[in-house]
mmCIF file of N, CA and C in Angstrom:
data_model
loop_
_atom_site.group_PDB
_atom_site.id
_atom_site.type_symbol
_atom_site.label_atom_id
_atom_site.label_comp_id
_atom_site.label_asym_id
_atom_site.label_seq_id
_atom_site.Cartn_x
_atom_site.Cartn_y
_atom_site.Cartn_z
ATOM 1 N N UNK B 1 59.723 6.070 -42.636
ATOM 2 C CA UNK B 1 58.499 5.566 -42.097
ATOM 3 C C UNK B 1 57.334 6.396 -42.625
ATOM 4 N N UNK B 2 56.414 5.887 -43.235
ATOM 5 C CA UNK B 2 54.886 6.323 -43.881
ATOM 6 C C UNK B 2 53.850 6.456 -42.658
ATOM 7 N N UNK B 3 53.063 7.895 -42.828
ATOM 8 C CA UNK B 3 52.492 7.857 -41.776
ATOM 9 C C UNK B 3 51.064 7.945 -41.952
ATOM 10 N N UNK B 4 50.143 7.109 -41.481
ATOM 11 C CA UNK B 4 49.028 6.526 -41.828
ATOM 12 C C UNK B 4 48.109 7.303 -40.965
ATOM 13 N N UNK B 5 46.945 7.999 -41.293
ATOM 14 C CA UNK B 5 45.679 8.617 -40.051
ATOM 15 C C UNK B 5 45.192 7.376 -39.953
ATOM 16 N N UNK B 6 45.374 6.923 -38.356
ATOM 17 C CA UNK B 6 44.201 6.212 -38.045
ATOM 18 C C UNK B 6 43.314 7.026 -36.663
ATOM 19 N N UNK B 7 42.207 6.673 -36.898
ATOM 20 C CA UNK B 7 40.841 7.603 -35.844
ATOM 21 C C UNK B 7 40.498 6.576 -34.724
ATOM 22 N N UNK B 8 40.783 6.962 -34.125
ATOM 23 C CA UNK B 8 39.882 5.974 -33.250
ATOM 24 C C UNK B 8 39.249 6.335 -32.183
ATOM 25 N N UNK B 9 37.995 5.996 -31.973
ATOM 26 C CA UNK B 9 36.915 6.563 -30.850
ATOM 27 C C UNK B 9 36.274 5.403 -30.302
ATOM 28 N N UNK B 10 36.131 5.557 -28.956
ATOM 29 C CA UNK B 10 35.562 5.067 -28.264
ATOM 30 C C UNK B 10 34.015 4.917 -28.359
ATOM 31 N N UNK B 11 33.639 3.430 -28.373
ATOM 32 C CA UNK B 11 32.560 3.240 -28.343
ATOM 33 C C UNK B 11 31.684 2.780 -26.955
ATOM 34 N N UNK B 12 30.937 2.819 -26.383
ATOM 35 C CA UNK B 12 30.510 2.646 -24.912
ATOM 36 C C UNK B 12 29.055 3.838 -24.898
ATOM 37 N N UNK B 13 28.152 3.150 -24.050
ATOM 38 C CA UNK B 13 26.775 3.929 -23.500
ATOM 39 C C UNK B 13 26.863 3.936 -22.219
ATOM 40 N N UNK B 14 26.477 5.017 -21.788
ATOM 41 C CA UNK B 14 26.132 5.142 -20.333
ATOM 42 C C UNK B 14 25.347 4.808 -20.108
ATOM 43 N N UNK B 15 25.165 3.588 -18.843
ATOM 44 C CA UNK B 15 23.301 3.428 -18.110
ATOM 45 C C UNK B 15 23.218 3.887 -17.081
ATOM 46 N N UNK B 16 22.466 4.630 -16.622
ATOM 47 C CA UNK B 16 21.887 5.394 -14.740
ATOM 48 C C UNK B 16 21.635 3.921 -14.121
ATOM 49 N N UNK B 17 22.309 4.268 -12.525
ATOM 50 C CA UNK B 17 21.860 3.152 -11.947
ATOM 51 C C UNK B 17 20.749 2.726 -11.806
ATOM 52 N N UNK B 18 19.612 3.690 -11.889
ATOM 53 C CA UNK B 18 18.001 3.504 -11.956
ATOM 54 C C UNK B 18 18.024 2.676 -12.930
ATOM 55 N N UNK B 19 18.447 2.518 -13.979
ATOM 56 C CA UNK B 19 17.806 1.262 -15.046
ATOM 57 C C UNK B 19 17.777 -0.375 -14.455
ATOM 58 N N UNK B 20 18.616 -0.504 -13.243
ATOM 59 C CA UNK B 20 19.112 -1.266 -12.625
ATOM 60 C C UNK B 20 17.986 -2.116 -11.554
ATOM 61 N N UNK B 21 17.533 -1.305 -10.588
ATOM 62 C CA UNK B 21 16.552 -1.094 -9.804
ATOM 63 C C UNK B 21 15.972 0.218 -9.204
ATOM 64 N N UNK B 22 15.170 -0.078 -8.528
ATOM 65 C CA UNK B 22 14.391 1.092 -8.297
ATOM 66 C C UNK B 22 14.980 1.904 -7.098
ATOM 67 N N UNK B 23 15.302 3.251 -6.989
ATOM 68 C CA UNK B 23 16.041 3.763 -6.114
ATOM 69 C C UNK B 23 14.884 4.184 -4.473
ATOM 70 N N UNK B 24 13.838 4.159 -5.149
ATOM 71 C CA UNK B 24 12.924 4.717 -4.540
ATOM 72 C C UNK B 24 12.189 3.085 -3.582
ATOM 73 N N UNK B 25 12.066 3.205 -2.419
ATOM 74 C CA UNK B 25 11.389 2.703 -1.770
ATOM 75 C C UNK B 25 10.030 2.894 -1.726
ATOM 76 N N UNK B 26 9.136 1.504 -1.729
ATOM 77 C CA UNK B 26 7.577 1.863 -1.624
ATOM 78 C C UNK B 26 7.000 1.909 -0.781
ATOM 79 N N UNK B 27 6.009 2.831 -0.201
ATOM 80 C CA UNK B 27 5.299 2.859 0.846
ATOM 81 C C UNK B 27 4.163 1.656 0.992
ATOM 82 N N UNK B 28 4.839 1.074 2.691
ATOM 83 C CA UNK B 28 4.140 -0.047 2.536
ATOM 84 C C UNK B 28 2.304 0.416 2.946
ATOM 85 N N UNK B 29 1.327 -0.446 2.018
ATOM 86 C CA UNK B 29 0.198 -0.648 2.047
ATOM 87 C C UNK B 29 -0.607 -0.092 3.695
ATOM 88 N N UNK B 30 -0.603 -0.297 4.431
ATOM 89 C CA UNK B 30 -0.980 0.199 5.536
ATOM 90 C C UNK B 30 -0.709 1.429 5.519
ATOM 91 N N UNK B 31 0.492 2.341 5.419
ATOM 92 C CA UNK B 31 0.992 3.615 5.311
ATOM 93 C C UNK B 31 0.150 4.423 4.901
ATOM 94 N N UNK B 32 -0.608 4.268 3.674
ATOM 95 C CA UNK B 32 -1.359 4.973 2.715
ATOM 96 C C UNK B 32 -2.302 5.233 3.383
ATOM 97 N N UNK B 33 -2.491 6.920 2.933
ATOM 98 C CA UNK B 33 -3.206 7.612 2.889
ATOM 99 C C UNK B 33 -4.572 8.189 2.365
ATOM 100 N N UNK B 34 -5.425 8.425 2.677
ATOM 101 C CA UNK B 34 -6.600 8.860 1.284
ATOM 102 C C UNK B 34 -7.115 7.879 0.787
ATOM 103 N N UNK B 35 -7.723 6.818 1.106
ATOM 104 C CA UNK B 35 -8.082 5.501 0.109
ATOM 105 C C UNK B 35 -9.522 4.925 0.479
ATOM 106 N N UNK B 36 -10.201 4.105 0.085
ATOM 107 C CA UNK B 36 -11.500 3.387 -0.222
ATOM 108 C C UNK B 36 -10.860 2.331 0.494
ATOM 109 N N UNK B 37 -11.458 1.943 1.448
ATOM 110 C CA UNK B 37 -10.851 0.306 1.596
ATOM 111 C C UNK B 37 -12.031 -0.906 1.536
ATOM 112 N N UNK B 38 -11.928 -1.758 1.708
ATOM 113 C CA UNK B 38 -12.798 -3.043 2.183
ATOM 114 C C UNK B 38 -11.992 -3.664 3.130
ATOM 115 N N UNK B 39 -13.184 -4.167 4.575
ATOM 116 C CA UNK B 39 -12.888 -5.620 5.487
ATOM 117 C C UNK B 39 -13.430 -6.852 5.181
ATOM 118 N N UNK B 40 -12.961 -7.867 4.258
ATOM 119 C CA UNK B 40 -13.525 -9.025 4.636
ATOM 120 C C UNK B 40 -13.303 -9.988 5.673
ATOM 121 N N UNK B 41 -14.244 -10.789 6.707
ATOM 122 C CA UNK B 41 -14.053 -11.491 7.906
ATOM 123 C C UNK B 41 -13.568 -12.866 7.159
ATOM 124 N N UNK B 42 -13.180 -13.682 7.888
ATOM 125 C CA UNK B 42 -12.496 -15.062 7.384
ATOM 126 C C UNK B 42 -13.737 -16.074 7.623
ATOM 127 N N UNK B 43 -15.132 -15.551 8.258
ATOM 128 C CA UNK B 43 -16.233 -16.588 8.237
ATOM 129 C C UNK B 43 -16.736 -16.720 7.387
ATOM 130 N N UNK B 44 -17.491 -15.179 6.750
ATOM 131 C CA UNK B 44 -18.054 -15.556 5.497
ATOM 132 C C UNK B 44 -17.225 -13.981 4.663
ATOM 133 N N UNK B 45 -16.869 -15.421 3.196
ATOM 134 C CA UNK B 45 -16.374 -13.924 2.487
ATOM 135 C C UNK B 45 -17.165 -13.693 1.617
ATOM 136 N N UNK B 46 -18.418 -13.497 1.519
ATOM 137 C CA UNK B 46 -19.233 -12.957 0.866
ATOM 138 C C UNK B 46 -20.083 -11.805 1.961
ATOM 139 N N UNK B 47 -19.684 -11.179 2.493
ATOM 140 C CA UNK B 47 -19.893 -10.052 3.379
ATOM 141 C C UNK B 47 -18.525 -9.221 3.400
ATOM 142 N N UNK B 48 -18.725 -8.349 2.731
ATOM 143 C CA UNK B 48 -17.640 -7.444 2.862
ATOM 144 C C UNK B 48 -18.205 -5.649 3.465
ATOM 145 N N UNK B 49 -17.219 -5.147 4.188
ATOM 146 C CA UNK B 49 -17.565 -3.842 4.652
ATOM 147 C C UNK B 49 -16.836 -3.378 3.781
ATOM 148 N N UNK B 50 -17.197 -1.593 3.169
ATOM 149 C CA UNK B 50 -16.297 -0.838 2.700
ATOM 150 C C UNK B 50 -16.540 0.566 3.587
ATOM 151 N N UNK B 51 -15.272 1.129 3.759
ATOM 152 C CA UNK B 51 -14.965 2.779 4.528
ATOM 153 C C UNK B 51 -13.931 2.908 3.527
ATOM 154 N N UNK B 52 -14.120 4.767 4.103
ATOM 155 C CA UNK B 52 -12.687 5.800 3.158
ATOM 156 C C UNK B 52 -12.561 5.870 4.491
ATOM 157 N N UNK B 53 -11.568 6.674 3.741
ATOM 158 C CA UNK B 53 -10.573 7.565 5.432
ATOM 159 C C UNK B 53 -9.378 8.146 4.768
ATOM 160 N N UNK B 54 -9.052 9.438 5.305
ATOM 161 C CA UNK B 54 -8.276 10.122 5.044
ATOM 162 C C UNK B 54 -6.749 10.295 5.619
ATOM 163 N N UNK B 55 -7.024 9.379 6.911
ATOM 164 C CA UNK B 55 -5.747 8.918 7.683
ATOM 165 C C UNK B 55 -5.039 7.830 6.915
ATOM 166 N N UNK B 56 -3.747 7.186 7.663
ATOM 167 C CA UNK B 56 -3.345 6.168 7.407
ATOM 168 C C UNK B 56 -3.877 5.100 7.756
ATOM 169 N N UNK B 57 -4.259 3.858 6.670
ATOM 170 C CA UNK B 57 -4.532 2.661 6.686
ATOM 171 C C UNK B 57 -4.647 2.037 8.161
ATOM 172 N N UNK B 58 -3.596 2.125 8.307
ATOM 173 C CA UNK B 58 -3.123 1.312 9.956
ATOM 174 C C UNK B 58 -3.836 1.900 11.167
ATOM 175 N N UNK B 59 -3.870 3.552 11.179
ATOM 176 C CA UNK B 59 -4.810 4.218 12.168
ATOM 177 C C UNK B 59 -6.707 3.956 12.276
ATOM 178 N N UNK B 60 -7.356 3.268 10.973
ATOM 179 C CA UNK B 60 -8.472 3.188 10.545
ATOM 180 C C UNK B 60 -8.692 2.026 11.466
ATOM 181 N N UNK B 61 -7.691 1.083 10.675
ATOM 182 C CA UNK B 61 -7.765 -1.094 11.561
ATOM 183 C C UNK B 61 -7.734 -0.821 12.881
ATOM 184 N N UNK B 62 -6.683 0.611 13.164
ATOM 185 C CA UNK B 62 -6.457 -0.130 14.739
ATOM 186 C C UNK B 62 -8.193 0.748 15.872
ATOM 187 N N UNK B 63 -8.950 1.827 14.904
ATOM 188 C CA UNK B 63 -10.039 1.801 15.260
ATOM 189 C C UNK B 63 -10.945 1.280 14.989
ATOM 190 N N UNK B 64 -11.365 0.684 14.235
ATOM 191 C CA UNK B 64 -12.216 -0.791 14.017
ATOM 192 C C UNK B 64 -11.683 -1.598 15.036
ATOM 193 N N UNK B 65 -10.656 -1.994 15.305
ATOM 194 C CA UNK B 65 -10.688 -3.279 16.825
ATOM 195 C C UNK B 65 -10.753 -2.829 18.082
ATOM 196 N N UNK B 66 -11.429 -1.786 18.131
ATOM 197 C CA UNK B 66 -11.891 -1.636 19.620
ATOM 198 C C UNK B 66 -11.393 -0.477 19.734
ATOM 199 N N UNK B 67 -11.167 1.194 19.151
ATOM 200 C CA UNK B 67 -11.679 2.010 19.389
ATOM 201 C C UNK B 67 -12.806 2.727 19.304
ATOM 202 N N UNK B 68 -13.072 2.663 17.724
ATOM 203 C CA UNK B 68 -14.403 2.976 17.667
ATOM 204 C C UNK B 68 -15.730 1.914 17.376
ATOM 205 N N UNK B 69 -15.801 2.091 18.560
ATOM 206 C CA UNK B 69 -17.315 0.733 19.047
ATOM 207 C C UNK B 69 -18.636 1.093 18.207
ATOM 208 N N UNK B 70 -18.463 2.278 17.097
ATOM 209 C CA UNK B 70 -20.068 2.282 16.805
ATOM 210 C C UNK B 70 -19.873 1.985 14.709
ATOM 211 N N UNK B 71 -18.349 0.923 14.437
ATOM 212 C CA UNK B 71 -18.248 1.007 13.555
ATOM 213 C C UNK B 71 -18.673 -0.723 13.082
ATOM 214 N N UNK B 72 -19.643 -0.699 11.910
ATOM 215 C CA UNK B 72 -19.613 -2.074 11.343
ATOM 216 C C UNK B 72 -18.887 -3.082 11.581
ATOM 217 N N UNK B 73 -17.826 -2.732 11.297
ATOM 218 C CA UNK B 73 -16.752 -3.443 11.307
ATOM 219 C C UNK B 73 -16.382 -4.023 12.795
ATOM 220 N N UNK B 74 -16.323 -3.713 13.960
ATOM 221 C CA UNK B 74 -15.920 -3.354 15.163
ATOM 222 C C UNK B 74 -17.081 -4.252 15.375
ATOM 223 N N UNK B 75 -18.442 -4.233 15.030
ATOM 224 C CA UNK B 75 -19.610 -4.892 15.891
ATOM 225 C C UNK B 75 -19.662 -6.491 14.744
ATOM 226 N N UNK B 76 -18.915 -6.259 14.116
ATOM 227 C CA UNK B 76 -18.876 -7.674 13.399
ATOM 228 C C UNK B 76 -17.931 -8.642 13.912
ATOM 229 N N UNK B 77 -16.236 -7.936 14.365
ATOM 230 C CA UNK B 77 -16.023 -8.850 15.213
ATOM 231 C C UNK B 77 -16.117 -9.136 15.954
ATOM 232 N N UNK B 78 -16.999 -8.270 17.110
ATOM 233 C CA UNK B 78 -17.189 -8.407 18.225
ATOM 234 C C UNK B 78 -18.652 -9.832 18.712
ATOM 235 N N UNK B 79 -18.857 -10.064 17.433
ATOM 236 C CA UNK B 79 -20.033 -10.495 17.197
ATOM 237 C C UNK B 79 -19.364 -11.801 16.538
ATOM 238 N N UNK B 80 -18.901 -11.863 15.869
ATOM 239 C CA UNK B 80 -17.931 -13.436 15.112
ATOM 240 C C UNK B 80 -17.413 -13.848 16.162
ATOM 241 N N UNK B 81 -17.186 -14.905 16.350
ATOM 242 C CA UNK B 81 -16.052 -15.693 17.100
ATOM 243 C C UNK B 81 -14.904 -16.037 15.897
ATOM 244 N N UNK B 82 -15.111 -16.290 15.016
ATOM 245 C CA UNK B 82 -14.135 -16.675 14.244
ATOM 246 C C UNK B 82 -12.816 -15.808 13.813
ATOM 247 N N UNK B 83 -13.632 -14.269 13.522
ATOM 248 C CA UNK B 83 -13.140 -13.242 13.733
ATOM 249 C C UNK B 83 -12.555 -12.172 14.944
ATOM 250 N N UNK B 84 -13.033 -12.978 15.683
ATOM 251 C CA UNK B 84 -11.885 -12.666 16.915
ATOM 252 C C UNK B 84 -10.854 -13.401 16.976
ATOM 253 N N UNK B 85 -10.754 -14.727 16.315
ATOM 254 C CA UNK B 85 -9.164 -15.437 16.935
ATOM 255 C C UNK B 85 -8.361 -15.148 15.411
ATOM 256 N N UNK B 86 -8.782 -14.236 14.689
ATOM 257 C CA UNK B 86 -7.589 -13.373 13.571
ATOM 258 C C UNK B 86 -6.391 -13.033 14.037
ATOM 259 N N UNK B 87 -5.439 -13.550 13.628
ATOM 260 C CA UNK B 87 -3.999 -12.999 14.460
ATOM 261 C C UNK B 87 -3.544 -11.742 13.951
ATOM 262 N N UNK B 88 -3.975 -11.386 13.010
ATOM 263 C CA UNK B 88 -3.460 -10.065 11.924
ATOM 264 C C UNK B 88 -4.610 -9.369 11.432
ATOM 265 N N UNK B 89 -5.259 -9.151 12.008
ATOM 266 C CA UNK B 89 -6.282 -8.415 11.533
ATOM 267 C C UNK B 89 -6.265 -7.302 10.078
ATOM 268 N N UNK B 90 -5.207 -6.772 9.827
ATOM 269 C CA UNK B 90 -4.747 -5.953 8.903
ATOM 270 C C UNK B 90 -4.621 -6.778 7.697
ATOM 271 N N UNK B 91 -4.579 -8.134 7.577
ATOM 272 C CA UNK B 91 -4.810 -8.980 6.368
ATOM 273 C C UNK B 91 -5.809 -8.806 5.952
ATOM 274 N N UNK B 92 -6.705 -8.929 6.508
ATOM 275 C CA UNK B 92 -8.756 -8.770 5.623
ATOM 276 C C UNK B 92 -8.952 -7.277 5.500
ATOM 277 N N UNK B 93 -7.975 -6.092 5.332
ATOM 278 C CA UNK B 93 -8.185 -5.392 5.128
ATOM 279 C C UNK B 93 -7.392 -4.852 3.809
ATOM 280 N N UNK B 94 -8.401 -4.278 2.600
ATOM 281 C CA UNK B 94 -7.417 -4.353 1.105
ATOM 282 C C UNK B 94 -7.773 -3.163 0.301
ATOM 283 N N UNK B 95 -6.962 -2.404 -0.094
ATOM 284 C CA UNK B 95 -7.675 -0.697 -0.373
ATOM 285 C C UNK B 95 -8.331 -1.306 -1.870
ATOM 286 N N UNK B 96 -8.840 -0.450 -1.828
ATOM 287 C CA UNK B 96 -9.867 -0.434 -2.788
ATOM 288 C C UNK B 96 -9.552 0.595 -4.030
ATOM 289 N N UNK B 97 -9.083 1.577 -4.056
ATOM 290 C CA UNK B 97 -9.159 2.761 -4.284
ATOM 291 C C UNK B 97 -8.333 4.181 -3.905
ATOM 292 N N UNK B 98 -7.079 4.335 -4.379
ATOM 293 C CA UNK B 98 -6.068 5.415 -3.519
ATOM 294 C C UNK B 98 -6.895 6.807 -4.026
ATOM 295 N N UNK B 99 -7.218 7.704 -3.431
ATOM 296 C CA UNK B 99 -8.431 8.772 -3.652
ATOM 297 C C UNK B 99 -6.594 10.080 -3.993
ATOM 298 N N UNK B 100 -7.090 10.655 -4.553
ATOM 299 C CA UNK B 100 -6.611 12.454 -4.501
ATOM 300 C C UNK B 100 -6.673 13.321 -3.613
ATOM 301 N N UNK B 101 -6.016 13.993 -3.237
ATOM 302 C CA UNK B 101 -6.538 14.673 -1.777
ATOM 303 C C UNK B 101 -7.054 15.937 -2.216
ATOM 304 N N UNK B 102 -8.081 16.090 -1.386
ATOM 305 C CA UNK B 102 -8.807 17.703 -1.977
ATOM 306 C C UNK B 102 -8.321 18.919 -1.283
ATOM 307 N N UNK B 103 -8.229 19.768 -2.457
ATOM 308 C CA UNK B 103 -7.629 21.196 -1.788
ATOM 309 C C UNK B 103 -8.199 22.465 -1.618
ATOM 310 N N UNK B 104 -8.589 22.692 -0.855
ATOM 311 C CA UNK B 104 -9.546 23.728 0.112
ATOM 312 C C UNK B 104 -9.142 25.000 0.065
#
């Protein structure tokens, strides 16, 4: 019997499951921190308010609807009717701008 070299190697690539989808979950929109936002009302959308804020999104909306009474926003719906029967108020609200946080 004649004995022949044969080589043989395996061919195959590795892919990370990350190429796959994203492992990382996104922070939903309200969550965010540090940002520029705008309110537009659903009466007229050519009136828009803009605020920053350094809190979360969601803590800003839920003082505009009736914690803090001396904010634009707050005396606009209080002042719309249309904008009071909003079921989600957090819809007419859309960042503008995610800011950097400054370090002191």
């Amino acid at each position: 019997m004649e004995r022949q070299d044969i080589y043989i190697s395996a061919a195959y690539t590795t892919i990370k499951v990350g190429t796959y989808f994203n492992l990382k979950s996104k922070c939903p929109t309200l969550f965010t921190s540090n940002v520029v936002y705008s309110f537009s009302g659903s009466c007229d959308k050519n009136t828009t308010y803009l605020g920053e804020t350094r809190r979360q999104l969601f803590r800003r909306v839920e003082d505009h609807a009736g914690k803090d009474k001396s904010s634009a926003v707050f005396n606009h719906i209080y002042d719309c009717t249309e904008c009071q029967m909003i079921a989600n108020l957090c819809d007419h609200f859309k960042i503008v701008q995610r800011c950097t946080q400054e370090t002191s």
